[in-house]
mmCIF file of C-alpha atoms in Angstrom:
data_model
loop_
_atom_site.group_PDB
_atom_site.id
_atom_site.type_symbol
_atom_site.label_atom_id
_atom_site.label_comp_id
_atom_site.label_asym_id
_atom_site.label_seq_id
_atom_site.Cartn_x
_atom_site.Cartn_y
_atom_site.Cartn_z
ATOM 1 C CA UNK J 1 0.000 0.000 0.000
ATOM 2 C CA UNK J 2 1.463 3.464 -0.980
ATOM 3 C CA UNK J 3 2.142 6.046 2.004
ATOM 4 C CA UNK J 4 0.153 9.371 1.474
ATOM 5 C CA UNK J 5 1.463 12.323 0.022
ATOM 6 C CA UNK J 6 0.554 15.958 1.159
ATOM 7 C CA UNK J 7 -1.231 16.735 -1.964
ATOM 8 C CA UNK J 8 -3.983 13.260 -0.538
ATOM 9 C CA UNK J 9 -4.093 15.025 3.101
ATOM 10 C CA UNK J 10 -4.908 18.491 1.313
ATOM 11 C CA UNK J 11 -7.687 16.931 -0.789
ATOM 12 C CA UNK J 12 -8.969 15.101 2.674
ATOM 13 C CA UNK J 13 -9.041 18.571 4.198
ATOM 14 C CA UNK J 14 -11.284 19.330 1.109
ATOM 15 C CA UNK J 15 -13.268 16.745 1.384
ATOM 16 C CA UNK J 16 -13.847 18.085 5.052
ATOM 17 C CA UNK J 17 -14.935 21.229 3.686
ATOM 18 C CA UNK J 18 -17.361 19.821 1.921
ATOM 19 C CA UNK J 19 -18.446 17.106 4.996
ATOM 20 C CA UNK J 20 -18.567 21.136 7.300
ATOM 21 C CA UNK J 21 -20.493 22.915 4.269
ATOM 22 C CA UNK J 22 -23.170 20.380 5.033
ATOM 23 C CA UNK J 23 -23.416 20.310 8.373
ATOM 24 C CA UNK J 24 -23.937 23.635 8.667
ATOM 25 C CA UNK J 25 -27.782 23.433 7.273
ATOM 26 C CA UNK J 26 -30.279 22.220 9.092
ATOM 27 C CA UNK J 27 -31.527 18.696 6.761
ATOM 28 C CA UNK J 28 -28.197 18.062 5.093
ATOM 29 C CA UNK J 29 -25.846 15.522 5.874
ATOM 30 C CA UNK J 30 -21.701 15.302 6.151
ATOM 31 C CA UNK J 31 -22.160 11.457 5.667
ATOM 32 C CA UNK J 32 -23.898 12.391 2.486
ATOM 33 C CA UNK J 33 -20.696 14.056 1.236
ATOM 34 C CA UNK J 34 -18.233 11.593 2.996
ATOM 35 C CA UNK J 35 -19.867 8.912 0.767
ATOM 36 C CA UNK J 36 -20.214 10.772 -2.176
ATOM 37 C CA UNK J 37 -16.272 11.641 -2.202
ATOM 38 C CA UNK J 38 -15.273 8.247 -1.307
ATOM 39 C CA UNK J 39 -13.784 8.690 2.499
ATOM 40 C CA UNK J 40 -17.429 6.864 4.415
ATOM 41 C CA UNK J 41 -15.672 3.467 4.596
ATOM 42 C CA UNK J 42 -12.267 4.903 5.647
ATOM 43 C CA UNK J 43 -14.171 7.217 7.960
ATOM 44 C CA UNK J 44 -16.048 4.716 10.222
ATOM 45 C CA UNK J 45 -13.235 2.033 10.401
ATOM 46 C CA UNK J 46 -10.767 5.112 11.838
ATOM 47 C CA UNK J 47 -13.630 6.097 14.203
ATOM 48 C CA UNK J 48 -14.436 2.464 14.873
ATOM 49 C CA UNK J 49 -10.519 1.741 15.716
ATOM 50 C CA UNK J 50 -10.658 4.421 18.645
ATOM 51 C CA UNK J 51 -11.444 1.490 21.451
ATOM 52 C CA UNK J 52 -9.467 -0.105 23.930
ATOM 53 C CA UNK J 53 -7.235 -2.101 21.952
ATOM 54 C CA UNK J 54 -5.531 1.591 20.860
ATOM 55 C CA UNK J 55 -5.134 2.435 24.718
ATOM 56 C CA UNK J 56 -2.901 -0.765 24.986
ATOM 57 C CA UNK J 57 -0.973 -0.079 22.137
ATOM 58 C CA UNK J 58 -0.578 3.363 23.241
ATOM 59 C CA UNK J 59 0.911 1.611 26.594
ATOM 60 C CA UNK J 60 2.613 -1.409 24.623
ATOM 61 C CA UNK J 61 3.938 0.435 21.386
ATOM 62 C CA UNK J 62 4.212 3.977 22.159
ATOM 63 C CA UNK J 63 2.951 7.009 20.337
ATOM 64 C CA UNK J 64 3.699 5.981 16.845
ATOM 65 C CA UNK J 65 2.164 2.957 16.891
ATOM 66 C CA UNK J 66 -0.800 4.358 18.164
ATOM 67 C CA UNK J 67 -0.938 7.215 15.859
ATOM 68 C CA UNK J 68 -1.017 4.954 12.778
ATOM 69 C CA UNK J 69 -3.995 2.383 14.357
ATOM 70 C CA UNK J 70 -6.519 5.469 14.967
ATOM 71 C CA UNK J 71 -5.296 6.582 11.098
ATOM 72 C CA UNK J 72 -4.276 9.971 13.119
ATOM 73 C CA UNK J 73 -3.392 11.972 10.061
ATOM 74 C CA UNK J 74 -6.456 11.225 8.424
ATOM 75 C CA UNK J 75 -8.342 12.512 11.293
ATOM 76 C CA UNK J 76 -6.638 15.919 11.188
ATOM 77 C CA UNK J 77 -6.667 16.492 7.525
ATOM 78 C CA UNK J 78 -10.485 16.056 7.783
ATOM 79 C CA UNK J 79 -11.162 17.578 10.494
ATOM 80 C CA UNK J 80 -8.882 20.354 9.912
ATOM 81 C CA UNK J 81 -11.439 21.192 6.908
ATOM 82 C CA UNK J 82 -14.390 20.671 8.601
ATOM 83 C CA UNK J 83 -13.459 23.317 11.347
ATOM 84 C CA UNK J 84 -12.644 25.622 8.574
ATOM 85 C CA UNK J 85 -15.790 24.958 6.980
ATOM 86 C CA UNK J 86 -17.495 25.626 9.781
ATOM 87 C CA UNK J 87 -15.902 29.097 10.357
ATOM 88 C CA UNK J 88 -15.688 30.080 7.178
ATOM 89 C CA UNK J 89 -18.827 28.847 5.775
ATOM 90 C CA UNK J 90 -21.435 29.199 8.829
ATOM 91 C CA UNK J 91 -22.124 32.779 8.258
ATOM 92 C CA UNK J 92 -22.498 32.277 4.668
ATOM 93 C CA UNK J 93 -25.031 29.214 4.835
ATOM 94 C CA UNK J 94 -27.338 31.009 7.619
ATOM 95 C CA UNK J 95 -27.518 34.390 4.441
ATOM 96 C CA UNK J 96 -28.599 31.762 2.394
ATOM 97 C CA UNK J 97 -31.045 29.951 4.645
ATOM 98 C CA UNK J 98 -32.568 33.462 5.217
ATOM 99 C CA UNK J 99 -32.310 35.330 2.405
ATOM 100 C CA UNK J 100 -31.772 32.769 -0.332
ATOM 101 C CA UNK J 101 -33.098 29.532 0.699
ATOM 102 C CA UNK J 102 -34.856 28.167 -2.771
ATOM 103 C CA UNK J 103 -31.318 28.479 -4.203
ATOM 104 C CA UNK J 104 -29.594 26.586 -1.165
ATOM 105 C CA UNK J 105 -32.365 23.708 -1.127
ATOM 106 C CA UNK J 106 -32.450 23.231 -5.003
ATOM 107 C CA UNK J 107 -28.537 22.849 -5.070
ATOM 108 C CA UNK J 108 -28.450 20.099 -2.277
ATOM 109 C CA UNK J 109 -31.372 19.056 -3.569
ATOM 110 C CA UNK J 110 -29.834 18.173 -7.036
ATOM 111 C CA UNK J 111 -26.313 17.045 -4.749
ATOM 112 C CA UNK J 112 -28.237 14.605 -3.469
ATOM 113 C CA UNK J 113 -30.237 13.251 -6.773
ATOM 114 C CA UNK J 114 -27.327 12.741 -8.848
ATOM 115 C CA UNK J 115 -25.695 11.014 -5.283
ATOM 116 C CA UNK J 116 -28.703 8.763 -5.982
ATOM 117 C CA UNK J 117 -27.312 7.203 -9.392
ATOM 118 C CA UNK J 118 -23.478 8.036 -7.347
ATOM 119 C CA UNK J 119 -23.580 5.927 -4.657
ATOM 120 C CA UNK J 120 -26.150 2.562 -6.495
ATOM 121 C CA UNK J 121 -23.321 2.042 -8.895
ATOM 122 C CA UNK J 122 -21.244 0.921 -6.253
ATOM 123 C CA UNK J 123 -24.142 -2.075 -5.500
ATOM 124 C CA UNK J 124 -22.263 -5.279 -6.700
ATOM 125 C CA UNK J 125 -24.998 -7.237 -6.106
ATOM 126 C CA UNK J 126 -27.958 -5.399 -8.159
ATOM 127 C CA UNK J 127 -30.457 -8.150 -7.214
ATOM 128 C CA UNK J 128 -34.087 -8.656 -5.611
ATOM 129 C CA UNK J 129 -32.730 -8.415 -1.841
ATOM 130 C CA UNK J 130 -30.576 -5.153 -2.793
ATOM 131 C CA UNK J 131 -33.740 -3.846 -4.294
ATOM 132 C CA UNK J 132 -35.791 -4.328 -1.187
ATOM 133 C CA UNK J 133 -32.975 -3.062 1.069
ATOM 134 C CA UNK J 134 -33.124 0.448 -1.549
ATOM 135 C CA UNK J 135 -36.995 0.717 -1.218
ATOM 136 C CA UNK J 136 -37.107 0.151 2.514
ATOM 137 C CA UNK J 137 -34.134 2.757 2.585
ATOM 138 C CA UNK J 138 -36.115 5.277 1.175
ATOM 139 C CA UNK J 139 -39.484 4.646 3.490
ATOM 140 C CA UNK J 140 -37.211 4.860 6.673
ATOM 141 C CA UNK J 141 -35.558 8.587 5.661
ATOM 142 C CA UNK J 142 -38.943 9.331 4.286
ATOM 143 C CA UNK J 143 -40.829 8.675 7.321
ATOM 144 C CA UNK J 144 -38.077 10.261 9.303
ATOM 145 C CA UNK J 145 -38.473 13.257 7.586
ATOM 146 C CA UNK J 146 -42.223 13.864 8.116
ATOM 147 C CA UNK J 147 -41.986 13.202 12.022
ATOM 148 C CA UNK J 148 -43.379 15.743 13.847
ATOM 149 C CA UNK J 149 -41.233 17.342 16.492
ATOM 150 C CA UNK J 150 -41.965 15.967 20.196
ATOM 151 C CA UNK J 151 -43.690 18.972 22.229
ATOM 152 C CA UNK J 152 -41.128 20.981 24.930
ATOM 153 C CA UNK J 153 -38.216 20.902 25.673
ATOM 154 C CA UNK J 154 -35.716 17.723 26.349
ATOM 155 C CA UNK J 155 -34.331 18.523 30.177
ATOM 156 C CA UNK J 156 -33.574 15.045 31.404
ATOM 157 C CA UNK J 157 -29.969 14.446 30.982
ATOM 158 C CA UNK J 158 -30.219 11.110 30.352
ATOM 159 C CA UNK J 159 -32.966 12.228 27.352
ATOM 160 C CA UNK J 160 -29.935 14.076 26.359
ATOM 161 C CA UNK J 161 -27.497 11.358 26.531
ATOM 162 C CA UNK J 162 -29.593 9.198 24.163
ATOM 163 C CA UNK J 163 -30.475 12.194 22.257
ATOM 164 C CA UNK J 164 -26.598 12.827 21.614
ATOM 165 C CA UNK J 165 -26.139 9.490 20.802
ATOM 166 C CA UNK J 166 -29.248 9.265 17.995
ATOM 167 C CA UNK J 167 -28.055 12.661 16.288
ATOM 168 C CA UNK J 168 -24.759 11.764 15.967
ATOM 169 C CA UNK J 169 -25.506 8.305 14.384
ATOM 170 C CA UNK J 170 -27.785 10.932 11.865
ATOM 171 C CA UNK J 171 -24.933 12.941 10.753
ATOM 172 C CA UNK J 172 -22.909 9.648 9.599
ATOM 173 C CA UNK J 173 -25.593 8.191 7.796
ATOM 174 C CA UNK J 174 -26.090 9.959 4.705
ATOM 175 C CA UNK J 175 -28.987 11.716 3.899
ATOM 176 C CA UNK J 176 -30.022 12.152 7.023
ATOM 177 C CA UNK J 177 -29.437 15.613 9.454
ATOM 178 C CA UNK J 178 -28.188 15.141 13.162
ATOM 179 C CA UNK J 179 -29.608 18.786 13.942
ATOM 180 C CA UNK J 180 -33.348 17.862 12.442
ATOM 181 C CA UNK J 181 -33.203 14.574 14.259
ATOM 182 C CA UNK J 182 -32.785 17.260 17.422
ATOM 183 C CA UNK J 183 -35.909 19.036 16.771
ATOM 184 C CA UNK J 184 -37.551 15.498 16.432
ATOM 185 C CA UNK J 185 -36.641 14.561 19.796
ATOM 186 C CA UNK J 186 -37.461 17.857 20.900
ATOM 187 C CA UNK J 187 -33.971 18.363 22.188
ATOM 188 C CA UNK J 188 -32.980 21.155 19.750
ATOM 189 C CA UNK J 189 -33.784 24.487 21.704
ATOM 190 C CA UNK J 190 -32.548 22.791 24.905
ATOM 191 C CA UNK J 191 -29.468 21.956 23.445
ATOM 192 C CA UNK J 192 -28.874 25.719 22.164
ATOM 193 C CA UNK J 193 -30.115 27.394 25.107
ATOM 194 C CA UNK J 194 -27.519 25.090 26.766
ATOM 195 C CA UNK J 195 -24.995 26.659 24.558
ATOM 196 C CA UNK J 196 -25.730 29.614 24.914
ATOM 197 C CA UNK J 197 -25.727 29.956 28.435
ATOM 198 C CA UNK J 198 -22.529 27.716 28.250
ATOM 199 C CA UNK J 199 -24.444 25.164 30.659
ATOM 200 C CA UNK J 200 -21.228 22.717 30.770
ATOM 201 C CA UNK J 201 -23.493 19.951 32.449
ATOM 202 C CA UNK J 202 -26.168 19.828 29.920
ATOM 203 C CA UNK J 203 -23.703 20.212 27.020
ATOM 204 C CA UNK J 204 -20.751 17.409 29.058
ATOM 205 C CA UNK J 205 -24.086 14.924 28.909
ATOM 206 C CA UNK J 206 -25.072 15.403 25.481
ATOM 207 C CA UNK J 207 -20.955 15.126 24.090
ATOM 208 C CA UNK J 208 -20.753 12.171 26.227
ATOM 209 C CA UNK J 209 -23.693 10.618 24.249
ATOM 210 C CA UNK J 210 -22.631 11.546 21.086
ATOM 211 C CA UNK J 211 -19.272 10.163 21.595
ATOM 212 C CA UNK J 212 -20.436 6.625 22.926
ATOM 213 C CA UNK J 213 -23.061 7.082 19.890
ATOM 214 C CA UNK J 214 -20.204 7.779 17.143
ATOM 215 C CA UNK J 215 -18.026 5.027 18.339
ATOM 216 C CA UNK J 216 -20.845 2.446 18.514
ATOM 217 C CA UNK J 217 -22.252 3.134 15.612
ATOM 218 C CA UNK J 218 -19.342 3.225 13.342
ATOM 219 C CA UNK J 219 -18.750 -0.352 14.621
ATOM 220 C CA UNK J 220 -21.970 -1.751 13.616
ATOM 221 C CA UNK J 221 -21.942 0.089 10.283
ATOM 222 C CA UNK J 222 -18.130 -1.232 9.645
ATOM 223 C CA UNK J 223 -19.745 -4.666 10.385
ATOM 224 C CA UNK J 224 -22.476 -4.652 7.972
ATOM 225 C CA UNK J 225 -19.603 -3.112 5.316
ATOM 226 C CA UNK J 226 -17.892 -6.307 6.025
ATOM 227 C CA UNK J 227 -20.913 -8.860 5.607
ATOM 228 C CA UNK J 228 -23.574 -7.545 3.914
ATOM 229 C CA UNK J 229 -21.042 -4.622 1.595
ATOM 230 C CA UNK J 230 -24.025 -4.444 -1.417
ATOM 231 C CA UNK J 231 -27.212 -4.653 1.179
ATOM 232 C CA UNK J 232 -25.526 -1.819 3.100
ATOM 233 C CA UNK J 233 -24.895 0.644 0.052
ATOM 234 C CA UNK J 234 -28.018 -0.384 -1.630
ATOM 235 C CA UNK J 235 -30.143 0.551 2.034
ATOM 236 C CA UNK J 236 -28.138 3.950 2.439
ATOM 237 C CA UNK J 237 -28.628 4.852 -1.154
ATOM 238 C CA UNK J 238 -32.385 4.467 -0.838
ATOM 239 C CA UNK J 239 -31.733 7.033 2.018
ATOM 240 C CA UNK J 240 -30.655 9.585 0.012
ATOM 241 C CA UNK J 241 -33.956 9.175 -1.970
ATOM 242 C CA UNK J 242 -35.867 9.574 1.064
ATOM 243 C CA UNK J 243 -33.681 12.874 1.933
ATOM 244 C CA UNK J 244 -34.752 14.147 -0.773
ATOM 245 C CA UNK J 245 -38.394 15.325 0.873
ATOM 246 C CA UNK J 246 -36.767 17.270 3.337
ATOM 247 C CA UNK J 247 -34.755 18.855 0.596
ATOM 248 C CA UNK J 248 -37.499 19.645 -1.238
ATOM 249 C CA UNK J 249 -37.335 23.797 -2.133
ATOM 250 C CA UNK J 250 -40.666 24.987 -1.546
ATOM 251 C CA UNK J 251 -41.952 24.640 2.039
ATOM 252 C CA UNK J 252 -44.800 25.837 3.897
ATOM 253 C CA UNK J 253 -43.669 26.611 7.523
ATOM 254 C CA UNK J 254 -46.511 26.395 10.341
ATOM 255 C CA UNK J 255 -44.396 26.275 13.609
ATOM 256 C CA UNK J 256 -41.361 28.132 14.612
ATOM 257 C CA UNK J 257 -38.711 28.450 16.986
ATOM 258 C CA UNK J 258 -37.258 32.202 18.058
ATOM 259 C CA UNK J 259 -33.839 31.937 19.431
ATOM 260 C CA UNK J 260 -32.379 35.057 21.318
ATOM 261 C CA UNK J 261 -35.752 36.258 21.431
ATOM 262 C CA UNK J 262 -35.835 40.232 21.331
ATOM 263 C CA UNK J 263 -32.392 40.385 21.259
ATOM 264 C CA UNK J 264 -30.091 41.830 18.214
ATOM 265 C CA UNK J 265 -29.193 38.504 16.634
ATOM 266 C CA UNK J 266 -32.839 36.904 17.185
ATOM 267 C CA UNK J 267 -33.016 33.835 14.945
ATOM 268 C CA UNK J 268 -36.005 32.062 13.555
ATOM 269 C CA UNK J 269 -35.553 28.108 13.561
ATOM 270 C CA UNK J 270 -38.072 26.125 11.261
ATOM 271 C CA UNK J 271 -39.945 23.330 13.659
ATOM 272 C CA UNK J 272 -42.893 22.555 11.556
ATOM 273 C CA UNK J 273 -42.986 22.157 7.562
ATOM 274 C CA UNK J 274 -44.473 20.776 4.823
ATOM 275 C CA UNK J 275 -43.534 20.892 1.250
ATOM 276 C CA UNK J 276 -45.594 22.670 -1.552
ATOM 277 C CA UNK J 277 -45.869 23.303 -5.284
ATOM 278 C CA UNK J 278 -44.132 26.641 -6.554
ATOM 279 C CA UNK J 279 -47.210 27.958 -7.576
ATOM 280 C CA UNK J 280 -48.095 27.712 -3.755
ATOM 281 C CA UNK J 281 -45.347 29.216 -2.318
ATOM 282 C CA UNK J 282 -45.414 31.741 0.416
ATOM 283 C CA UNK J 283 -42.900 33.443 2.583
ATOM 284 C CA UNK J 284 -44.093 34.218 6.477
ATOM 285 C CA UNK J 285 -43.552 37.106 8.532
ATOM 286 C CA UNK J 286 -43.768 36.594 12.767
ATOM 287 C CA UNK J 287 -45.588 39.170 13.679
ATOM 288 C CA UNK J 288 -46.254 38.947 17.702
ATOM 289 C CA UNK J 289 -46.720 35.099 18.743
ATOM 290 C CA UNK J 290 -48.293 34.833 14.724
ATOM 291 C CA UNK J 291 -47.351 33.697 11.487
ATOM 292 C CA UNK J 292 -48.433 36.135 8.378
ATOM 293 C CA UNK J 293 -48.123 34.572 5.113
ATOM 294 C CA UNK J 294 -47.703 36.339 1.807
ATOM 295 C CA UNK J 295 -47.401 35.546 -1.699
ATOM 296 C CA UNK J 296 -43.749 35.059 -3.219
ATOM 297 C CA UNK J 297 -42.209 34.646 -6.480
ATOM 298 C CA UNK J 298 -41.431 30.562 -6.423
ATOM 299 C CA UNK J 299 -37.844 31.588 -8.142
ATOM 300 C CA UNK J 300 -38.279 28.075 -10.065
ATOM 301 C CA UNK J 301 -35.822 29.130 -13.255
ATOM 302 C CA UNK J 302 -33.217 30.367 -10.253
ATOM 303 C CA UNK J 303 -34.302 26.883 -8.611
ATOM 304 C CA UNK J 304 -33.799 24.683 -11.791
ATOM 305 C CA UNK J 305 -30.184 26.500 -12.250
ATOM 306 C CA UNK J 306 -29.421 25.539 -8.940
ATOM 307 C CA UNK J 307 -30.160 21.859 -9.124
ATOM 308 C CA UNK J 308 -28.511 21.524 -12.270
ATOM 309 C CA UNK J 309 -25.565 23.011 -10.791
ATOM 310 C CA UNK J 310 -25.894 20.502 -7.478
ATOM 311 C CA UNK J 311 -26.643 17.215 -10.066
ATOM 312 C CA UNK J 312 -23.131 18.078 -12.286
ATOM 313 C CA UNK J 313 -20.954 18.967 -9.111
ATOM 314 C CA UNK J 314 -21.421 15.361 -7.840
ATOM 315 C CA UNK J 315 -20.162 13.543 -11.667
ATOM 316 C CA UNK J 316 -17.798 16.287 -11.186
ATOM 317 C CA UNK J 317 -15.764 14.787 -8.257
ATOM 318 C CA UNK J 318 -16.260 11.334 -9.709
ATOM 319 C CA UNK J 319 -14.373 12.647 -12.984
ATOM 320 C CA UNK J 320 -11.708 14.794 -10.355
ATOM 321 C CA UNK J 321 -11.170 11.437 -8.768
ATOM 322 C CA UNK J 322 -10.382 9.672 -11.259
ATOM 323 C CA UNK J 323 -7.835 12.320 -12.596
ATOM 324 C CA UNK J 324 -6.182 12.199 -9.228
ATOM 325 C CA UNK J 325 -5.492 8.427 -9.146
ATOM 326 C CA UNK J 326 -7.666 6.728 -6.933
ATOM 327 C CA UNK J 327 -7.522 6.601 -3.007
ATOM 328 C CA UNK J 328 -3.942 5.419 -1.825
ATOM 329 C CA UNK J 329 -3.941 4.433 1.794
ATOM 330 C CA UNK J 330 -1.234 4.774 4.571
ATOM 331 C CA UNK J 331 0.810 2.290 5.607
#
């Protein structure tokens, strides 16, 4: 196996951009774009290798030795982009969420169809049970993303702790969004207001979860890689098709959430939605405790650009891959 150069660490660090790009809106997965650009395997066996079999060699071997189990370079080229992305990008996505958000949700929307044909190439097995594993895919994401949100707030800490654990297992799967698994458990505005108020406990609990989540998770999913390889793809493809209602670009909202109410940087979080034809379109205004709807141009030309755009990015990287030479992996 060839050792990696600096030029595959720099485009891991890209490929972390990407994975931070869609983090940072609500209903868009970094697994999505992990499996897209060909790191998802890699990913979950280096997360899944984190376990007490590194401590010892950390004790037995040393440093080194260690280093290279947990795939430690790896690790910091992507997350070295994703922290960028995060910071760079964060301000940008939340102009586009507010001011632009047919354009945002028509280009992931058409990232995610074209990830569709992407990712079911890589079936080996195209047969009857890889076919039922697609379809039932699809219903799972699909029902996941019509769930209403639970009513309250989440202020048990052990609600938390499982809470942390189910989001986090969301943002590795593709097509599926850790934060809008949040709002589904209700956990989303406790979670922020936690933040907010730096409330270490709360915030201590939830990381815990999402740490014994990530690690757990990663296992099972490197497992089913390993034994069932074309029934695994095949099932997380058929995700992505389900994403694809939550992606939808035209949405009716009927339920919000104000964070920092009254204050300079109040922000409006979307609880309750349901998609709608362009021709029904409508932007809302809170006025008081209220939602006031008006009539609003549905942008569809601006929406179709966008999607286009989205669809040709993804057989984009597949060509930019190939150009580059593969994946080499460290020794």
């Amino acid at each position: 196996m060839s050792k990696r150069t600096i030029k595959d660490y720099l485009l891991i660090s890209a490929k972390g951009l990407g994975m931070g790009a869609a983090d940072v809106v609500p209903g868009v997965s970094g697994g999505t774009v992990a499996f897209i650009t060909g790191i998802y395997e890699e990913l979950l066996t280096s997360i899944s290798n984190i376990n007490f079999k590194a401590i010892k060699i950390l004790n037995d071997e040393g440093v080194k030795a260690f280093w290279k189990h947990v795939n430690g370079w790896f690790f910091v080229s992507l997350l070295m982009g994703i922290v960028v992305s995060f910071v760079s990008l964060a301000k940008v996505a939340k102009y586009l969420m507010e001011h632009e958000p047919i354009a945002l949700w028509s280009f992931f929307f058409g990232l995610v169809a074209a990830s569709i044909f992407y990712v079911g190439k890589e079936v080996k097995n195209k047969d009857a049970k890889a076919g039922i594993g697609f379809i039932a895919g699809a219903a799972i994401a699909y029902y996941i993303t019509i769930l209403p949100p639970l009513t309250g707030d989440s202020d048990s800490l052990l609600m938390l702790f499982f809470a942390g654990m189910i989001a986090i297992c969301a943002m590795i799967l593709p097509g599926i969004s850790g934060s809008f698994i949040l709002l589904i458990l209700g956990a989303y505005q406790t979670l922020m207001i936690a933040i907010d108020s730096m409330d270490l406990v709360v915030f201590a609990v939830f990381a815990a979860g999402a740490g014994a989540g990530l690690i757990s998770f990663s296992r099972a999913l490197k497992w089913l890689f390993e034994k069932y390889e074309s029934m695994t793809i095949a099932v997380l493809s058929g995700f992505l098709l389900g994403s694809l209602n939550k992606l939808w670009p035209w949405k009716h909202v009927s339920e919000v959430y104000v964070k920092h109410a009254g204050e300079p940087k109040e922000e409006i979080v979307h609880l309750v939605e349901n998609n709608v034809l362009p021709s029904d379109y409508q932007t809302f205004e809170l006025v008081g405790d209220d939602l006031v709807y008006s009539s609003a141009d549905p942008q569809v030309a601006i929406a179709a650009v966008c999607a286009v755009v989205g669809f040709a990015l993804i057989f984009g990287i597949e060509f930019a891959a190939k150009k580059l030479g593969g994946k080499p992996e460290e020794k």
